[in-house]
Amino acid sequence: MSKHLLVTGGAGFIGSNFVNYWYENHPQDKIIVLDALTYAGNRQNLINLENNPNFSFIHGDICDRQLVDNLLEKEKITTIAHFAAESHVDRSILTPSAFIQTNVIGTFTLLESFRHYWQKKNQPPEYRFLHVSTDEVYGSLDINDPPFTENTPYAPNSPYSASKAGSDHLARAYYHTYKLPTIITNCSNNYGAYHFPEKLIPLMCINILLGKPLPVYGDGQNIRDWLYVQDHCSALDVVLNKGKSGETYNIGGNNEVKNIDLVQLICQIMDEIAPNLPIKPSNELITYVKDRAGHDHRYAIDSSKLQKELGWKPKATVESGLRKTLQWYVDNPQWWQSLLSADYQKYYQQVYTTINS
Ligand code: NAD
Ligand code: TYD
């Protein structure tokens, strides 16, 4: 049976990769994207689908209950894939309130709307609410700690991760209280095409192309587990088609790397693939800057539950995923140049004051 998916945040980085992935693999399904087009949302990411009769785009806010109620009914939604969020830790340190509004209130609004709709339809067991979340809810690991499992207690450290933790708890509670068929996924750091310039990998890549300093926070020893976004999409496909409601699945790339090593690798690949770089070798641009407040030291994901129960595993290594990603940024300058707006420059000045002082 074909699905009618409501994809919230489908114009953002992971959401748009997911929508494009879904059409390649399930062209018969209907997708309705609901996106508020904040600074992070970009309709260009979905341009290939504009004329697809199974696709529609609604510009709106997930906190708008009336809009969501009407959409679920009108489009006969069977599945919500919920990506919409404020997603950047540094912005959550500067301006936390938007994170509470979208991540907590927005998720609550969607859950409430979906609950009433699902109950009215006599609780079809195949309906799903997929809540896409982050490994950051588990807090920070020391170097010798085992990776996060689905049973690791929550210990969020930033306003971003605290707001995501709140939304995870709501999704969990709606299953336990109402038996609403929710599934939660907690994934590690994604990277790939359409990643907004503020995040580590695109920021380094773009700054290399522009000959600007590469700001590494603190001592560069923090560790992240990097998940290629296409691997994330294939995991979500498996979870939506085979996952059990009420469950949580961790999704990781099995690619733990120190920030400074990742930046060095980005420089090395960019020196190989990008023509006419303003500064070469580009690692001359590496600049250590003031650390992020409350900077989590290490994230690492144990995704053996997903591997054993649903048969998924990531395909990309950091090197193979990075090569594809960096090549995409080299080939698509018009995509990222259009995002370096005056607002973005203002944000950049606020976060990277120490580069210029
Ligand atoms: P993103 O910031 O690139 O995109 C977020 C999208 O949500 C944008 O299109 C934005 O316009 C939209 N949006 C924001 N507020 C909205 C609102 N109130 N109503 C409707 N739409 C709204 O984020 P992303 O990196 O694609 O992340 C997607 C999801 O995955 C988020 O829930 C995030 O917490 C989670 N996640 C991301 C990562 C990562 O590495 N990027 C890792 C783990 C989990
Ligand atoms: P980021 O991409 O913001 O993801 P997250 O904070 O969700 O993990 O950052 C990844 C890592 O890179 C994190 O340890 C912070 C660090 N970082 C820098 O060193 N410099 C930068 O300019 C940015 C954006 C991040």
Coordinates of C-alpha atoms and ligand atoms in Angstrom, one line a residue:
M1 CA 0.0 0.0 0.0
S2 CA 1.4 3.4 -0.9
K3 CA 2.1 5.9 1.9
H4 CA 1.1 9.5 2.2
L5 CA 4.0 11.1 4.0
L6 CA 4.0 14.5 5.7
V7 CA 7.7 15.5 5.9
T8 CA 8.2 18.4 8.3
G9 CA 11.4 20.4 7.7
G10 CA 11.7 18.8 4.3
A11 CA 13.4 21.9 2.8
G12 CA 16.3 21.6 5.3
F13 CA 19.5 19.6 5.0
I14 CA 18.4 16.1 6.1
G15 CA 14.8 16.5 5.3
S16 CA 15.5 17.4 1.6
N17 CA 17.9 14.6 1.2
F18 CA 15.3 12.3 2.7
V19 CA 12.6 13.5 0.3
N20 CA 14.8 13.1 -2.7
Y21 CA 15.9 9.7 -1.5
W22 CA 12.3 8.6 -0.9
Y23 CA 11.2 9.4 -4.5
E24 CA 14.1 7.5 -5.9
N25 CA 13.2 4.4 -3.9
H26 CA 9.4 4.8 -3.5
P27 CA 8.1 6.8 -6.5
Q28 CA 4.5 5.7 -5.9
D29 CA 4.3 7.4 -2.5
K30 CA 2.9 10.9 -2.0
I31 CA 4.9 13.4 -0.1
I32 CA 3.7 16.7 1.4
V33 CA 6.5 18.9 2.8
L34 CA 5.6 21.3 5.5
D35 CA 8.4 23.8 6.1
A36 CA 8.5 27.3 7.6
L37 CA 11.5 28.2 5.4
T38 CA 13.6 29.7 8.3
Y39 CA 17.1 30.7 7.4
A40 CA 17.9 26.9 7.1
G41 CA 15.1 26.0 4.8
N42 CA 15.6 26.3 1.0
R43 CA 13.2 25.3 -1.7
Q44 CA 16.1 24.9 -4.2
N45 CA 16.9 21.7 -2.3
L46 CA 13.6 20.2 -3.7
I47 CA 13.7 21.8 -7.2
N48 CA 13.9 18.4 -9.0
L49 CA 10.4 17.5 -7.6
E50 CA 8.6 20.7 -8.4
N51 CA 6.7 19.1 -11.2
N52 CA 6.1 15.7 -9.7
P53 CA 2.4 15.2 -9.2
N54 CA 3.0 13.1 -6.1
F55 CA 4.8 16.1 -4.4
S56 CA 3.5 19.2 -2.8
F57 CA 5.0 21.9 -0.7
I58 CA 3.3 23.8 2.1
H59 CA 4.9 26.9 3.5
G60 CA 3.9 26.9 7.2
D61 CA 4.8 26.4 10.8
I62 CA 4.5 23.1 12.7
C63 CA 3.3 25.2 15.7
D64 CA 0.1 26.1 13.7
R65 CA -2.4 23.5 15.0
Q66 CA -5.2 24.4 12.6
L67 CA -2.9 24.2 9.6
V68 CA -1.6 20.8 10.7
D69 CA -5.1 19.4 11.5
N70 CA -6.3 20.5 8.0
L71 CA -3.3 19.0 6.3
L72 CA -3.6 15.6 7.9
E73 CA -7.3 15.3 6.8
K74 CA -6.9 16.8 3.4
E75 CA -3.9 14.8 2.3
K76 CA -5.0 11.6 4.1
I77 CA -1.6 11.4 5.8
T78 CA -0.5 7.9 7.0
T79 CA 3.0 8.8 8.1
I80 CA 4.7 11.8 9.6
A81 CA 8.5 12.0 9.2
H82 CA 9.3 14.9 11.6
F83 CA 12.6 16.7 10.8
A84 CA 11.6 20.3 11.4
A85 CA 13.7 21.8 14.1
E86 CA 16.1 24.5 15.1
S87 CA 19.3 22.4 14.7
H88 CA 22.5 24.4 15.4
V89 CA 24.1 24.3 18.8
D90 CA 25.9 27.6 18.4
R91 CA 22.6 29.4 17.6
S92 CA 21.0 27.7 20.6
I93 CA 23.6 29.3 22.8
L94 CA 22.9 32.8 21.3
T95 CA 19.1 32.6 21.0
P96 CA 17.6 29.6 22.8
S97 CA 13.9 30.6 22.7
A98 CA 13.3 29.6 19.1
F99 CA 14.6 26.1 20.0
I100 CA 12.0 25.7 22.7
Q101 CA 9.2 27.0 20.5
T102 CA 9.9 24.8 17.4
N103 CA 11.5 21.7 19.0
V104 CA 9.3 21.3 22.0
I105 CA 6.0 23.2 21.3
G106 CA 6.2 22.3 17.6
T107 CA 6.7 18.6 18.3
F108 CA 3.9 18.7 20.9
T109 CA 1.6 20.4 18.4
L110 CA 2.3 17.7 15.7
L111 CA 1.8 14.9 18.2
E112 CA -1.5 16.2 19.5
S113 CA -2.8 16.8 16.0
F114 CA -1.7 13.4 14.8
R115 CA -3.2 11.7 17.9
H116 CA -6.7 13.2 17.3
Y117 CA -6.6 12.4 13.6
W118 CA -5.4 8.8 14.2
Q119 CA -8.0 8.2 16.9
K120 CA -10.7 9.5 14.6
K121 CA -9.6 7.0 12.0
N122 CA -9.9 4.2 14.5
Q123 CA -6.2 3.9 15.3
P124 CA -4.8 2.3 12.1
P125 CA -1.8 0.2 13.3
E126 CA 0.2 0.9 10.1
Y127 CA 0.3 4.7 10.7
R128 CA 3.6 6.1 11.9
F129 CA 5.0 9.2 13.6
L130 CA 8.8 9.1 13.0
H131 CA 10.5 11.5 15.3
V132 CA 14.0 12.3 14.0
S133 CA 16.4 13.2 16.9
T134 CA 20.0 13.4 17.8
D135 CA 22.7 11.6 19.8
E136 CA 23.3 14.9 21.6
V137 CA 20.4 14.1 24.0
Y138 CA 22.7 11.5 25.7
G139 CA 25.3 14.2 26.7
S140 CA 29.1 13.9 26.3
L141 CA 31.4 10.8 26.5
D142 CA 34.9 10.5 27.9
I143 CA 37.4 9.0 25.7
N144 CA 37.1 5.4 27.2
D145 CA 33.4 5.3 27.6
P146 CA 31.4 2.9 25.5
P147 CA 29.3 4.4 22.7
F148 CA 25.7 5.5 23.4
T149 CA 23.1 2.8 23.3
E150 CA 19.3 3.2 23.3
N151 CA 19.5 2.6 27.1
T152 CA 22.0 5.4 27.8
P153 CA 20.3 7.9 30.2
Y154 CA 19.5 11.3 28.8
A155 CA 21.9 14.1 29.9
P156 CA 21.6 17.0 27.4
N157 CA 24.1 19.8 27.8
S158 CA 23.1 22.6 25.3
P159 CA 19.8 24.4 24.9
Y160 CA 19.6 22.6 21.5
S161 CA 20.0 19.1 22.9
A162 CA 17.8 19.9 25.9
S163 CA 15.0 20.9 23.6
K164 CA 15.4 17.8 21.5
A165 CA 15.4 15.7 24.7
G166 CA 12.1 17.3 25.6
S167 CA 10.6 16.5 22.3
D168 CA 11.9 12.9 22.5
H169 CA 10.2 12.5 25.9
L170 CA 6.9 13.7 24.4
A171 CA 7.1 11.3 21.5
R172 CA 7.9 8.5 23.9
A173 CA 5.0 9.5 26.3
Y174 CA 2.5 9.5 23.4
Y175 CA 3.2 5.9 22.7
H176 CA 3.1 4.9 26.3
T177 CA 0.0 6.8 27.2
Y178 CA -2.1 6.7 23.9
K179 CA -0.3 3.9 22.0
L180 CA 0.2 6.4 19.3
P181 CA 2.6 4.6 16.9
T182 CA 5.7 6.7 17.4
I183 CA 9.3 5.7 16.6
I184 CA 12.3 7.8 17.7
T185 CA 15.6 7.7 16.0
N186 CA 18.7 9.3 17.5
C187 CA 21.5 9.8 15.0
S188 CA 25.0 11.1 15.0
N189 CA 26.4 14.1 13.1
N190 CA 25.2 14.0 9.5
Y191 CA 27.1 15.4 6.5
G192 CA 26.5 15.6 2.7
A193 CA 25.0 17.8 0.0
Y194 CA 22.6 20.7 1.0
H195 CA 24.2 21.1 4.4
F196 CA 23.8 24.7 5.6
P197 CA 27.2 26.6 5.7
E198 CA 27.1 27.2 9.5
K199 CA 28.0 23.5 10.3
L200 CA 31.6 22.2 10.6
I201 CA 32.1 20.4 7.3
P202 CA 30.4 22.9 4.9
L203 CA 31.9 25.8 6.8
M204 CA 35.4 24.5 6.4
C205 CA 34.9 23.6 2.7
I206 CA 33.4 27.0 1.8
N207 CA 36.1 28.9 3.8
I208 CA 38.8 26.9 1.9
L209 CA 37.2 28.0 -1.4
L210 CA 37.1 31.6 -0.2
G211 CA 40.6 31.6 1.4
K212 CA 39.2 32.4 4.8
P213 CA 40.4 31.2 8.2
L214 CA 39.3 27.7 9.3
P215 CA 38.0 28.2 12.9
V216 CA 38.7 25.1 15.1
Y217 CA 37.1 25.4 18.5
G218 CA 39.3 24.9 21.6
D219 CA 42.1 22.3 21.1
G220 CA 40.3 20.5 18.2
Q221 CA 40.3 17.2 20.2
N222 CA 36.5 16.9 20.4
I223 CA 35.2 13.8 18.7
R224 CA 32.1 13.3 16.5
D225 CA 30.8 10.1 14.8
W226 CA 30.1 11.2 11.2
L227 CA 27.1 9.7 9.3
Y228 CA 26.8 10.3 5.6
V229 CA 23.3 11.6 5.0
Q230 CA 22.5 9.0 2.4
D231 CA 23.2 6.3 4.9
H232 CA 20.9 8.1 7.4
C233 CA 18.1 8.2 4.7
S234 CA 18.5 4.4 4.1
A235 CA 18.3 3.8 7.9
L236 CA 15.1 5.9 8.1
D237 CA 13.6 3.9 5.2
V238 CA 14.3 0.6 7.0
V239 CA 12.9 2.1 10.3
L240 CA 9.7 3.3 8.6
N241 CA 9.1 0.1 6.7
K242 CA 10.3 -2.5 9.3
G243 CA 10.6 -0.7 12.7
K244 CA 8.4 -1.4 15.6
S245 CA 6.2 1.4 17.0
G246 CA 7.2 2.5 20.5
E247 CA 10.9 1.7 19.8
T248 CA 14.0 3.9 19.7
Y249 CA 16.8 3.2 17.2
N250 CA 20.3 4.7 17.3
I251 CA 21.8 5.5 13.9
G252 CA 25.6 6.1 13.7
G253 CA 28.2 6.1 11.0
N254 CA 30.8 4.1 12.8
N255 CA 33.2 6.9 11.9
E256 CA 34.6 8.6 15.1
V257 CA 37.0 11.3 14.2
K258 CA 38.7 14.2 16.1
N259 CA 37.7 17.6 14.8
I260 CA 41.3 18.6 14.0
D261 CA 41.9 15.3 12.0
L262 CA 38.6 15.9 10.1
V263 CA 39.6 19.4 9.2
Q264 CA 43.1 18.2 8.1
L265 CA 41.4 15.6 5.9
I266 CA 39.0 18.2 4.4
C267 CA 42.1 20.3 3.6
Q268 CA 43.9 17.4 1.9
I269 CA 40.9 16.5 -0.2
M270 CA 40.1 20.1 -1.2
D271 CA 43.8 20.6 -2.2
E272 CA 43.3 17.6 -4.6
I273 CA 39.9 18.4 -6.1
A274 CA 39.4 22.2 -6.0
P275 CA 41.0 24.2 -8.8
N276 CA 42.7 27.6 -8.2
L277 CA 42.4 27.7 -4.4
P278 CA 43.3 31.1 -3.0
I279 CA 45.6 29.6 -0.3
K280 CA 47.3 26.3 -0.8
P281 CA 48.0 24.1 1.1
S282 CA 44.7 25.0 2.6
N283 CA 45.7 23.7 6.1
E284 CA 47.6 27.0 6.4
L285 CA 44.2 28.5 7.1
I286 CA 43.6 26.4 10.3
T287 CA 43.0 28.8 13.2
Y288 CA 42.3 27.8 16.8
V289 CA 39.6 29.9 18.2
K290 CA 37.8 30.3 21.6
D291 CA 35.9 27.1 22.6
R292 CA 32.2 26.8 22.3
A293 CA 30.5 27.2 25.8
G294 CA 29.7 23.8 27.3
H295 CA 31.3 22.0 24.3
D296 CA 30.6 18.3 24.5
H297 CA 33.8 16.3 24.2
R298 CA 32.8 13.2 22.4
Y299 CA 29.7 11.6 20.8
A300 CA 29.7 7.9 19.6
I301 CA 26.8 5.8 18.6
D302 CA 26.2 2.1 19.0
S303 CA 23.8 1.2 16.3
S304 CA 23.9 -2.6 16.8
K305 CA 20.2 -2.7 17.6
L306 CA 19.3 -1.3 14.2
Q307 CA 21.9 -3.6 12.5
K308 CA 20.7 -6.8 14.3
E309 CA 16.9 -6.2 14.3
L310 CA 16.4 -4.4 11.0
G311 CA 19.5 -5.4 9.0
W312 CA 20.8 -1.9 8.3
K313 CA 24.4 -0.8 8.2
P314 CA 26.2 2.4 7.0
K315 CA 28.0 2.1 3.7
A316 CA 30.2 5.3 3.6
T317 CA 33.5 5.8 5.3
V318 CA 34.5 9.3 6.3
E319 CA 36.8 9.4 3.3
S320 CA 34.3 8.2 0.7
G321 CA 31.5 10.4 2.1
L322 CA 33.7 13.4 2.4
R323 CA 34.9 13.1 -1.2
K324 CA 31.4 13.1 -2.5
T325 CA 30.3 15.9 -0.2
L326 CA 33.2 18.2 -0.9
Q327 CA 32.9 17.6 -4.7
W328 CA 29.3 18.6 -4.5
Y329 CA 30.2 22.0 -2.8
V330 CA 32.9 22.6 -5.4
D331 CA 30.4 21.9 -8.2
N332 CA 27.6 23.9 -6.8
P333 CA 28.9 27.3 -5.7
Q334 CA 25.7 29.1 -6.7
W335 CA 23.9 27.0 -4.0
W336 CA 26.0 28.0 -1.1
Q337 CA 26.9 31.6 -2.3
S338 CA 23.2 32.5 -2.1
L339 CA 23.1 31.5 1.6
L340 CA 26.0 33.9 2.7
S341 CA 23.5 36.7 3.3
A342 CA 23.9 39.8 5.5
D343 CA 22.0 37.9 8.3
Y344 CA 24.4 35.0 8.0
Q345 CA 27.4 37.4 8.1
K346 CA 26.0 38.9 11.3
Y347 CA 25.6 35.5 12.9
Y348 CA 29.2 34.6 11.8
Q349 CA 30.6 37.8 13.4
Q350 CA 28.8 37.0 16.7
V351 CA 30.2 33.4 16.9
Y352 CA 33.6 34.0 15.5
T353 CA 34.5 37.2 17.3
T354 CA 37.9 35.7 18.3
I355 CA 39.0 35.3 14.8
N356 CA 38.9 39.0 14.2
S357 CA 39.9 40.3 17.6
Ligands
NAD1 P1 18.1 22.1 9.3 O1 18.4 23.2 10.2 O2 19.0 22.0 8.1 O3 16.6 22.1 8.7 C1 15.5 22.3 9.5 C2 14.3 22.6 8.7 O4 13.2 22.8 9.5 C3 14.5 23.9 7.8 O5 14.0 23.6 6.5 C4 13.5 24.9 8.5 O6 13.0 25.8 7.6 C5 12.5 23.9 9.1 N1 11.8 24.5 10.2 C6 12.4 25.1 11.3 N2 11.4 25.5 12.2 C7 10.2 25.2 11.6 C8 8.9 25.3 12.1 N3 8.6 25.9 13.2 N4 7.9 24.8 11.3 C9 8.2 24.2 10.1 N5 9.5 24.1 9.6 C10 10.5 24.5 10.4 O7 18.2 20.7 10.1 P2 18.8 19.3 9.7 O8 20.2 19.3 9.9 O9 18.2 18.9 8.4 O10 18.1 18.4 10.9 C11 16.9 17.8 10.7 C12 16.5 17.0 11.9 O11 17.5 16.1 12.3 C13 16.4 17.9 13.2 O12 15.3 17.5 13.9 C14 17.7 17.7 13.9 O13 17.5 17.9 15.3 C15 18.0 16.3 13.6 N6 19.4 15.9 13.6 C16 20.3 16.6 12.8 C17 21.7 16.2 12.8 C18 22.7 16.8 11.9 O14 23.9 16.5 11.9 N7 22.3 17.8 11.0 C19 22.1 15.2 13.6 C20 21.2 14.5 14.4 C21 19.8 14.9 14.4
TYD2 P1 28.7 21.1 14.3 O1 28.8 20.9 12.9 O2 28.2 22.5 14.8 O3 27.8 20.0 14.9 P2 27.5 19.6 16.5 O4 27.8 20.8 17.4 O5 26.0 19.3 16.5 O6 28.3 18.4 16.8 O7 30.1 21.0 15.0 C1 30.8 19.7 14.9 C2 32.1 19.8 15.8 O8 32.9 20.8 15.2 C3 31.8 20.3 17.2 O9 32.7 19.6 18.1 C4 32.1 21.8 17.1 C5 33.2 21.9 16.1 N1 33.3 23.1 15.3 C6 34.5 23.8 15.2 O10 35.5 23.5 15.7 N2 34.5 25.0 14.4 C7 33.3 25.5 13.8 O11 33.4 26.5 13.2 C8 32.1 24.7 14.0 C9 30.8 25.2 13.3 C10 32.1 23.6 14.7

